[in-house]
mmCIF file of C-alpha atoms in Angstrom:
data_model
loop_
_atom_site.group_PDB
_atom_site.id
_atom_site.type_symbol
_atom_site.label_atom_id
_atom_site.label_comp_id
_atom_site.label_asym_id
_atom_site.label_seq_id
_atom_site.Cartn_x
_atom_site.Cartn_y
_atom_site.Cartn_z
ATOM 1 C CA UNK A 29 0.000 0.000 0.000
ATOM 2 C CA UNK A 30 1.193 3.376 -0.746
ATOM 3 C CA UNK A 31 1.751 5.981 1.678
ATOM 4 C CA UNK A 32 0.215 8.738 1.704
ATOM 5 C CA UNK A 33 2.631 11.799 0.303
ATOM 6 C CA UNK A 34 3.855 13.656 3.285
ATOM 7 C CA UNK A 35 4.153 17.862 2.645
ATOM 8 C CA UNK A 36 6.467 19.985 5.120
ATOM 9 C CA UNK A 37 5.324 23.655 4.602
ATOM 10 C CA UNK A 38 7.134 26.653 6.460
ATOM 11 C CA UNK A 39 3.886 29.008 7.087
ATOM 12 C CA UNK A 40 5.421 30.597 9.859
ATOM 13 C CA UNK A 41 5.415 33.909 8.254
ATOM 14 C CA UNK A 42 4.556 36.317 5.180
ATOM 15 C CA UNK A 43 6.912 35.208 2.074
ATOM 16 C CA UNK A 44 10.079 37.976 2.393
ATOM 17 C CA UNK A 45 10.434 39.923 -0.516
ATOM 18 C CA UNK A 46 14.555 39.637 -0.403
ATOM 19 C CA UNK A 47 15.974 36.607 -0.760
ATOM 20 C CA UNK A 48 19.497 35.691 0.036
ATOM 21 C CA UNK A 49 21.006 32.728 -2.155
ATOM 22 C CA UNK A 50 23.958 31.608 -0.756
ATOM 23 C CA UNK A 51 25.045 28.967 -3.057
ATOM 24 C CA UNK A 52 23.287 28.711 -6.378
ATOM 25 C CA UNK A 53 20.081 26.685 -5.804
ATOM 26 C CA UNK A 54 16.706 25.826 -7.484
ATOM 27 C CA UNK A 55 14.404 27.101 -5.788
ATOM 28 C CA UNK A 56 11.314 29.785 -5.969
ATOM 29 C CA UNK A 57 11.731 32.183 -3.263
ATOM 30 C CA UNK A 58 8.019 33.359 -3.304
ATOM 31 C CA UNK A 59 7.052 29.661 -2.489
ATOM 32 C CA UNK A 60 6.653 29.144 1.370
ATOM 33 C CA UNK A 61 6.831 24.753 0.848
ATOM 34 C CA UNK A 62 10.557 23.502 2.286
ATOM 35 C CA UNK A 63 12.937 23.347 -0.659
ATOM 36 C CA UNK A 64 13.102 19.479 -0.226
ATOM 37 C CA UNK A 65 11.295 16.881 -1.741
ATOM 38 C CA UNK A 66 9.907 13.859 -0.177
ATOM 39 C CA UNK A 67 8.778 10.866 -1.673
ATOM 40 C CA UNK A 68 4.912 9.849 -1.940
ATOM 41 C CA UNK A 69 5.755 6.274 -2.005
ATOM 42 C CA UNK A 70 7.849 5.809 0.911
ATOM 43 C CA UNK A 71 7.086 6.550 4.743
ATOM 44 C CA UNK A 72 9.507 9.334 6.105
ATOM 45 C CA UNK A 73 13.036 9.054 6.654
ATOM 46 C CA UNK A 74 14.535 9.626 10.025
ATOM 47 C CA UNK A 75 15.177 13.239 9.901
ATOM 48 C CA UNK A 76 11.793 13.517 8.259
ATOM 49 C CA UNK A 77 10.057 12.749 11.090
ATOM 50 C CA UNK A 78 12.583 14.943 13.453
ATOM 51 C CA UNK A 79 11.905 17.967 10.862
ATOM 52 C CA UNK A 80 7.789 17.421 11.416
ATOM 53 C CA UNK A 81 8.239 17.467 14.957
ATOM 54 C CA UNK A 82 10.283 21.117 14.549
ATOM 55 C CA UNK A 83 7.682 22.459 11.794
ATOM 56 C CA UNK A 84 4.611 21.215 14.316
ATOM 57 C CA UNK A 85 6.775 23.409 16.815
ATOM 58 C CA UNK A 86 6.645 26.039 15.312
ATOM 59 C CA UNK A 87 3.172 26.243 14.199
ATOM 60 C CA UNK A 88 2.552 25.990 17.960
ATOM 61 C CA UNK A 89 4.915 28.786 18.406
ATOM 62 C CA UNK A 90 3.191 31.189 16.564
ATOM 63 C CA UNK A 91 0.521 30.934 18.586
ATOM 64 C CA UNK A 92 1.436 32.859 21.720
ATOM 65 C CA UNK A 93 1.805 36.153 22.255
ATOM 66 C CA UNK A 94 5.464 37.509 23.158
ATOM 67 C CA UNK A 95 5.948 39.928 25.684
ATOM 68 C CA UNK A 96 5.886 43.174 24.985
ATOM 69 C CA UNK A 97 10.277 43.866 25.661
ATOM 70 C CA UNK A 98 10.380 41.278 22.729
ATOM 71 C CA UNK A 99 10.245 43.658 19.202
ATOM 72 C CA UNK A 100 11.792 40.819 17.229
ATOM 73 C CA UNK A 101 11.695 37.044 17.112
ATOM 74 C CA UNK A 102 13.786 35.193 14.137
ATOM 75 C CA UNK A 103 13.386 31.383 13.200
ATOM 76 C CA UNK A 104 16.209 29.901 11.060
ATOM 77 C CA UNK A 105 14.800 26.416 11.380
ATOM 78 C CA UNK A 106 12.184 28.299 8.986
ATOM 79 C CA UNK A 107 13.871 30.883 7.098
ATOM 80 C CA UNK A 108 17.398 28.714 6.298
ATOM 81 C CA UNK A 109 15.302 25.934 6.422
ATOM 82 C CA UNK A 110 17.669 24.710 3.455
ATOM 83 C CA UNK A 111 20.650 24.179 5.225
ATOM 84 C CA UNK A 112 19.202 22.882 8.396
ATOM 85 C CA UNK A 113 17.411 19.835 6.906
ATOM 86 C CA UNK A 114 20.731 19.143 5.078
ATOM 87 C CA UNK A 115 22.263 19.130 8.524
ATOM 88 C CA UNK A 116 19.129 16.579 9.586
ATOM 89 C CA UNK A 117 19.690 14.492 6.735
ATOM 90 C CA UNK A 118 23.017 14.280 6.888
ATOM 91 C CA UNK A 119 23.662 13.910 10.558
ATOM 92 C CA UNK A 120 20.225 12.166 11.790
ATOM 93 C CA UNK A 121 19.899 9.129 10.041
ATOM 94 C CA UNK A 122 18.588 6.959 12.985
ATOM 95 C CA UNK A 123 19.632 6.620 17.246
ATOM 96 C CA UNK A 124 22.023 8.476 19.023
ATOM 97 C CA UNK A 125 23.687 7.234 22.039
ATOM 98 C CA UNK A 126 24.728 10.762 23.181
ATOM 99 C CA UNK A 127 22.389 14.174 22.386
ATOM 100 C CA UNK A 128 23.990 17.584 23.566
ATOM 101 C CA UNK A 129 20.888 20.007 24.493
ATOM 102 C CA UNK A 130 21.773 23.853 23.570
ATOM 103 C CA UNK A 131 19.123 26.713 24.618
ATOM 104 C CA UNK A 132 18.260 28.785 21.319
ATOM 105 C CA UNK A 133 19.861 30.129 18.298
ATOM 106 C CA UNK A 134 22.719 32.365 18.738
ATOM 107 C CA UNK A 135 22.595 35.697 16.797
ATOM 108 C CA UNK A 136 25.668 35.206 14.904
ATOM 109 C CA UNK A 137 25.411 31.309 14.741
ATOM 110 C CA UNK A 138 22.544 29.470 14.448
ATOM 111 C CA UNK A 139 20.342 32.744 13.440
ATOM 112 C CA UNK A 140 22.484 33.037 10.432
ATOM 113 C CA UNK A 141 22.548 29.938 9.239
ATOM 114 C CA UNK A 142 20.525 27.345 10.969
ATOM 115 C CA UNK A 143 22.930 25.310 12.516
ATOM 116 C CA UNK A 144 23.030 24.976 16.562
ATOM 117 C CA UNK A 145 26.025 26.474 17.534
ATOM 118 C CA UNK A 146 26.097 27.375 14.202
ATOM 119 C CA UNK A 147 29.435 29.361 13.476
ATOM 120 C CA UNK A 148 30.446 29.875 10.444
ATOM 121 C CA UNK A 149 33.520 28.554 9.940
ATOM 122 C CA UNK A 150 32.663 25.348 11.119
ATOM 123 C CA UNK A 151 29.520 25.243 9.082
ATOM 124 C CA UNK A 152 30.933 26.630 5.487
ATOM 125 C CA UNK A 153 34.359 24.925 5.831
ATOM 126 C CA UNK A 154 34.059 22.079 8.028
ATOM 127 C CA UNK A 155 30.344 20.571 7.395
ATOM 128 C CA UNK A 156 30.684 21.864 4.340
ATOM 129 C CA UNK A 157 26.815 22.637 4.142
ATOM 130 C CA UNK A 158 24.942 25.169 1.541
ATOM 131 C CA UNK A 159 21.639 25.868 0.864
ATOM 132 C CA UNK A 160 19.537 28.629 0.205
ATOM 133 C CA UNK A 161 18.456 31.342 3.083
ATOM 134 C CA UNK A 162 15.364 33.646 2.390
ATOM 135 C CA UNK A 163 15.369 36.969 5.146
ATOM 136 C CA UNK A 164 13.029 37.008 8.611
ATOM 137 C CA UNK A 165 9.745 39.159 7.244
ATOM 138 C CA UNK A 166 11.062 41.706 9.928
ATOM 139 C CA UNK A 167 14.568 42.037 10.918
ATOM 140 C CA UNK A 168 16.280 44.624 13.511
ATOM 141 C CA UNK A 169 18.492 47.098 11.906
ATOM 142 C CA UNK A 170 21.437 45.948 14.538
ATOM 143 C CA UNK A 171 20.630 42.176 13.881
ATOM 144 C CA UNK A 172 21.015 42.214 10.282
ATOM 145 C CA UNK A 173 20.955 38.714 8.572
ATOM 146 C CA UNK A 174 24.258 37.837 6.506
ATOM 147 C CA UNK A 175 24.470 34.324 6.427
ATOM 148 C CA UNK A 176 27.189 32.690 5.294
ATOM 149 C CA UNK A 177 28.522 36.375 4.331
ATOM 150 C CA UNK A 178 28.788 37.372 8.480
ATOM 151 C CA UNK A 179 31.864 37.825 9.296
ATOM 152 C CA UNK A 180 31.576 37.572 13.402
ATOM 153 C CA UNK A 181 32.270 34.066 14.427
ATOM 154 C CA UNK A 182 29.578 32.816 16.973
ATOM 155 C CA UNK A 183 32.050 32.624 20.494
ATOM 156 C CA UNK A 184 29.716 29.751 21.878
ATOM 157 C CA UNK A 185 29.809 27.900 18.381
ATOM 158 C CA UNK A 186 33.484 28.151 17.888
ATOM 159 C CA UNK A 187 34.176 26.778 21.395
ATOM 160 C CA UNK A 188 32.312 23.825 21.327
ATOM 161 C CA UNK A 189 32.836 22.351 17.779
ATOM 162 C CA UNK A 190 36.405 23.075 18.107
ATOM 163 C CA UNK A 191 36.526 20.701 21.162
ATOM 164 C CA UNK A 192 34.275 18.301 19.580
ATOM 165 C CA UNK A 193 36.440 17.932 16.240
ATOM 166 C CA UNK A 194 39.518 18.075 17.884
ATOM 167 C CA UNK A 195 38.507 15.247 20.845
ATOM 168 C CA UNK A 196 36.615 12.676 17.706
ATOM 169 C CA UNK A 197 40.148 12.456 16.151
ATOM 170 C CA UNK A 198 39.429 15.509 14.016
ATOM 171 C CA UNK A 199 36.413 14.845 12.582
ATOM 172 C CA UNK A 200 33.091 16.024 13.094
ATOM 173 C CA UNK A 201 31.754 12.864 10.681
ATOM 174 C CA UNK A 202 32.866 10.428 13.726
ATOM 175 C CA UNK A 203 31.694 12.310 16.124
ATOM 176 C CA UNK A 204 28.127 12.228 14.445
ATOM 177 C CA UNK A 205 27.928 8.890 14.431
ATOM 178 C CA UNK A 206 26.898 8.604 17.653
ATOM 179 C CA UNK A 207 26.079 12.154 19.067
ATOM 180 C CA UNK A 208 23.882 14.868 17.869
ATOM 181 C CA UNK A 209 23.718 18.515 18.748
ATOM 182 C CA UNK A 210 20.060 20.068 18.958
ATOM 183 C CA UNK A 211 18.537 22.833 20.329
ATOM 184 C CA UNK A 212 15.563 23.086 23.167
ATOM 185 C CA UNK A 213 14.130 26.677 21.554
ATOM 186 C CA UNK A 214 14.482 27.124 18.056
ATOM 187 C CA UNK A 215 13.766 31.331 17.655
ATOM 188 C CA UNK A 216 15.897 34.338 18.879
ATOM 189 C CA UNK A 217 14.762 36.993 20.949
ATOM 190 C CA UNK A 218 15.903 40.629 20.390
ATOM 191 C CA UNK A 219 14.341 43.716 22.346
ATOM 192 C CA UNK A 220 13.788 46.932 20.815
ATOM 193 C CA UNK A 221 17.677 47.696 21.221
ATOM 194 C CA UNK A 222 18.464 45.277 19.454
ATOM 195 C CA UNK A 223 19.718 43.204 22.463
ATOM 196 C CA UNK A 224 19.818 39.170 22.030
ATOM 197 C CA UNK A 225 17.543 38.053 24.829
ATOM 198 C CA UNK A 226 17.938 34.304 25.722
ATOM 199 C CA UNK A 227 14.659 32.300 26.844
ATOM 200 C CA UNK A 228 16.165 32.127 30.698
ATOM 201 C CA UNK A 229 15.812 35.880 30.305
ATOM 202 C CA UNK A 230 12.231 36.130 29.189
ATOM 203 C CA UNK A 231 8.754 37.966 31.186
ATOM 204 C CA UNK A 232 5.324 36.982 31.922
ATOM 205 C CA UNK A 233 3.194 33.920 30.645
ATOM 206 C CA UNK A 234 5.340 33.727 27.620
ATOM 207 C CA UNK A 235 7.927 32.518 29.246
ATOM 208 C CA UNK A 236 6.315 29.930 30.970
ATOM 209 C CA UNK A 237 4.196 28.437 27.556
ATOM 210 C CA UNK A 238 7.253 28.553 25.281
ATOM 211 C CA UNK A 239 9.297 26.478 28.097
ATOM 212 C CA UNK A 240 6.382 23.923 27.909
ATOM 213 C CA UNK A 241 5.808 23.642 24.472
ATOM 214 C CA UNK A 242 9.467 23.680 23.537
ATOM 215 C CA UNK A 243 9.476 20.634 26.608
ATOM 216 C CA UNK A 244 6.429 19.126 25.026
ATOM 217 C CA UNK A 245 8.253 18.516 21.574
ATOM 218 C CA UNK A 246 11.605 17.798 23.075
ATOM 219 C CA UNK A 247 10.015 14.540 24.542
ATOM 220 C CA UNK A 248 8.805 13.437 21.141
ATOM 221 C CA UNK A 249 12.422 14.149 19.803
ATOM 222 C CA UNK A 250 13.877 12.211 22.225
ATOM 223 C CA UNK A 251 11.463 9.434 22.187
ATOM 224 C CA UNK A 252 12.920 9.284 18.336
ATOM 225 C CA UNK A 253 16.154 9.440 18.899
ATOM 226 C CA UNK A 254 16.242 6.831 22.226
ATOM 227 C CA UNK A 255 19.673 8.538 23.559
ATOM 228 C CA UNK A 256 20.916 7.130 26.847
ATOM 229 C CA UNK A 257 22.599 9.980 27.409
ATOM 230 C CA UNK A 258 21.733 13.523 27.603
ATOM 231 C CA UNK A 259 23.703 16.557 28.440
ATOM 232 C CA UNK A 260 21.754 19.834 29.050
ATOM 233 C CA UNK A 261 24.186 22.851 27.476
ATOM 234 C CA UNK A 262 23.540 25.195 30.557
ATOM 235 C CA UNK A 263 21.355 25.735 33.349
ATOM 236 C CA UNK A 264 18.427 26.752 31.485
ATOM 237 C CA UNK A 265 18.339 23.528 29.619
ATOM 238 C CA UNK A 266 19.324 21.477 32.373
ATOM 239 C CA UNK A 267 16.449 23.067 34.798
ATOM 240 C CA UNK A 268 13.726 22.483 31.810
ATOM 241 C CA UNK A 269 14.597 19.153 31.244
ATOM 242 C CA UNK A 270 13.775 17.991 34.915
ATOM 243 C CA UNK A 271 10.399 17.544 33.782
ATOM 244 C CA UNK A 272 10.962 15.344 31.243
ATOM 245 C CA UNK A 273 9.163 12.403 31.585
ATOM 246 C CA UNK A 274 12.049 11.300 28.994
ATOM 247 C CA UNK A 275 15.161 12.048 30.908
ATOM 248 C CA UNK A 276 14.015 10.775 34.470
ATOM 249 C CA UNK A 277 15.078 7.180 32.990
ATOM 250 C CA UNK A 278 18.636 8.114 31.787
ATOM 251 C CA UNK A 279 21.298 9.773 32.550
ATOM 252 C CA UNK A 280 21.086 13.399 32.451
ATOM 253 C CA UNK A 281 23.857 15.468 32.563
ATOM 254 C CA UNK A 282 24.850 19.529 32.892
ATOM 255 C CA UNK A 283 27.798 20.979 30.952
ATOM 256 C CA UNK A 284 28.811 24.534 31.428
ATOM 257 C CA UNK A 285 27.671 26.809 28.856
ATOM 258 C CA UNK A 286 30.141 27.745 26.307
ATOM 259 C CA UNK A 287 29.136 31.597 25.891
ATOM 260 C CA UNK A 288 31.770 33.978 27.196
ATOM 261 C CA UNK A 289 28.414 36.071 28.760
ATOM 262 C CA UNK A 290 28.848 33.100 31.464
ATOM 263 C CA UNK A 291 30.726 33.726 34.616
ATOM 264 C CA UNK A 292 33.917 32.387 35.146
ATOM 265 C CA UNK A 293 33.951 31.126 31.701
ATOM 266 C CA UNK A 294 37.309 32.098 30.153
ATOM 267 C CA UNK A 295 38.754 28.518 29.848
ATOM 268 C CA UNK A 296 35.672 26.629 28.954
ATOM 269 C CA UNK A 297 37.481 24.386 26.789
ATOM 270 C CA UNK A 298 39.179 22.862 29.104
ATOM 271 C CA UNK A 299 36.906 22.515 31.559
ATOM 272 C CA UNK A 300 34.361 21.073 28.985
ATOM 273 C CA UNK A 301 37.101 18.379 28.029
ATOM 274 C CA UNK A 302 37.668 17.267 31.508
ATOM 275 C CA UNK A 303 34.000 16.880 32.187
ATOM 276 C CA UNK A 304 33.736 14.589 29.096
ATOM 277 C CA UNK A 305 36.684 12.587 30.301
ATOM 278 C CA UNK A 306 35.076 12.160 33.733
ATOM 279 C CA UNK A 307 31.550 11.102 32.538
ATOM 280 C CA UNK A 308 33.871 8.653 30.302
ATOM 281 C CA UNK A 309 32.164 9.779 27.374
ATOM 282 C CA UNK A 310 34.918 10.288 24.593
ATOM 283 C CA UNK A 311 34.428 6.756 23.579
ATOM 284 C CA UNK A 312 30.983 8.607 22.275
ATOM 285 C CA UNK A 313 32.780 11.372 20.486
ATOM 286 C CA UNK A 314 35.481 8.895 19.093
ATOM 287 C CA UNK A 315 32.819 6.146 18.520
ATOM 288 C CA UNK A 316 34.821 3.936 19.862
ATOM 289 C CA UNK A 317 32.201 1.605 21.374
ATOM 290 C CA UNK A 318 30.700 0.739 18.170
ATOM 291 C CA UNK A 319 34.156 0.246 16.975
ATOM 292 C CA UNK A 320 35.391 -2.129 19.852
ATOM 293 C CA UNK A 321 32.236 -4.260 19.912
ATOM 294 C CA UNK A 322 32.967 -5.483 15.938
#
């Protein structure tokens, strides 16, 4: 029996009228359907079914009313929508043993191009992933959207996929095998200054109903991806993810936030590398369990 075609749609927002191509692509920028095809005669693929999850998100999203410090509120899982399923397909192809749990885009990483932690070294020149990125329908004149054309590395980004690469042997391809980066919020918050304004940092009832729906799809993600292990990126995360239903029957774990905004932050790298070596989790990174075991 054929399946019934499946259709991901970003409807998020009023089609831009300036589009930014960052690598030549085929695509209509006045469409609002995601740039990728799926196949009517096949059930979804892995990262399909992760990518429905984040579209159902975000329809939920859009749904509740910010509060009123909050003058602008960008989604790149929508708007470079391009580059972040390539990231899904590439990198979620089925369980992870190990997922590391980041708060919400950073304004000159994951807002410009999708990725979590997004910097842009990493993601142009290391993942080596294009795609086409169309601009927010409103954007703040001191948050301007460059993609892969910024030329401020994201300081949380660069941190922690340095360490990763450099502790799976140099390469970022091992260390997906068995780990996966996500993130618990997918927009960024900017007041009428033009200040980034994390979720921990939000007012009012909005705070509160974006924590639970962002909690409410993070158990069907996880659910998905059956990791044993999960490490919260902050306190934030770590705090939100005590109600997870998920997380109560594994082992959940806190690592320091990589942003220099944190206190006492100034050698996070090596602080980060000695917590993975005490958790004994660079077998994980190095996928060295998998390895051993054949």
């Amino acid at each position: 029996m054929l399946k019934k075609k499946l259709q991901y749609k970003i409807t998020a927002n009023p089609t831009p009228n300036n589009s930014r191509n960052v690598v030549p692509v085929d695509i209509n920028s006045n469409q609002r359907n995601l740039p990728v095809k799926v196949s009517p005669f096949f059930a979804p693929s892995y990262w399909e079914q992760f990518y429905a999850m984040e579209c159902a998100l975000n329809g939920y999203l859009r749904l509740i009313k910010p509060s009123p410090e909050i003058t602008h509120i960008y989604n790149p899982v929508e708007y470079a929508a391009q580059i972040h399923c390539e990231y899904l397909k590439r990198y979620l192809k089925g369980p992870k043993k190990v997922i590391f749990i980041g708060m919400n885009p950073g304004a000159d990483g994951m807002a410009q191009n999708g990725i979590p932690f997004g910097n842009i070294s990493t993601v142009r020149d290391v993942m080596k992933l294009q795609g086409s990125i169309t601009d927010p329908p409103q954007q703040h004149p001191k948050r301007p959207l460059k993609g892969f054309e910024c030329t401020r590395e994201e300081p949380s980004g660069k941190r922690l996929w340095t360490l990763f690469q450099k502790l799976a042997n140099d390469s970022l391809e091992t260390f997906f095998q068995q780990c996966f980066v996500h993130n618990f919020c997918p927009l960024a918050f900017f007041d009428g200054l033009g200040r980034n304004i994390t979720p921990s940092e939000l007012k009012g009832p909005y705070k509160k109903e974006l924590q639970d729906m962002c909690l409410r799809t993070m158990e069907q993600q996880l659910h998905l991806l059956q990791p044993d292990i999960i490490i919260a990126v902050g306190d934030y995360v770590f705090k939100a993810l005590r109600n997870s239903e998920y997380c109560k029957g594994k082992q959940m774990l806190r690592l320091d936030h990589p942003s220099p905004r944190s206190l006492n932050n100034t050698n996070w790298p090596e602080k980060a590398e000695r917590f993975l070596r005490e958790h004994d989790l660079l077998k994980y990174l190095r996928n060295e369990e998998i390895a051993s075991v054949i």
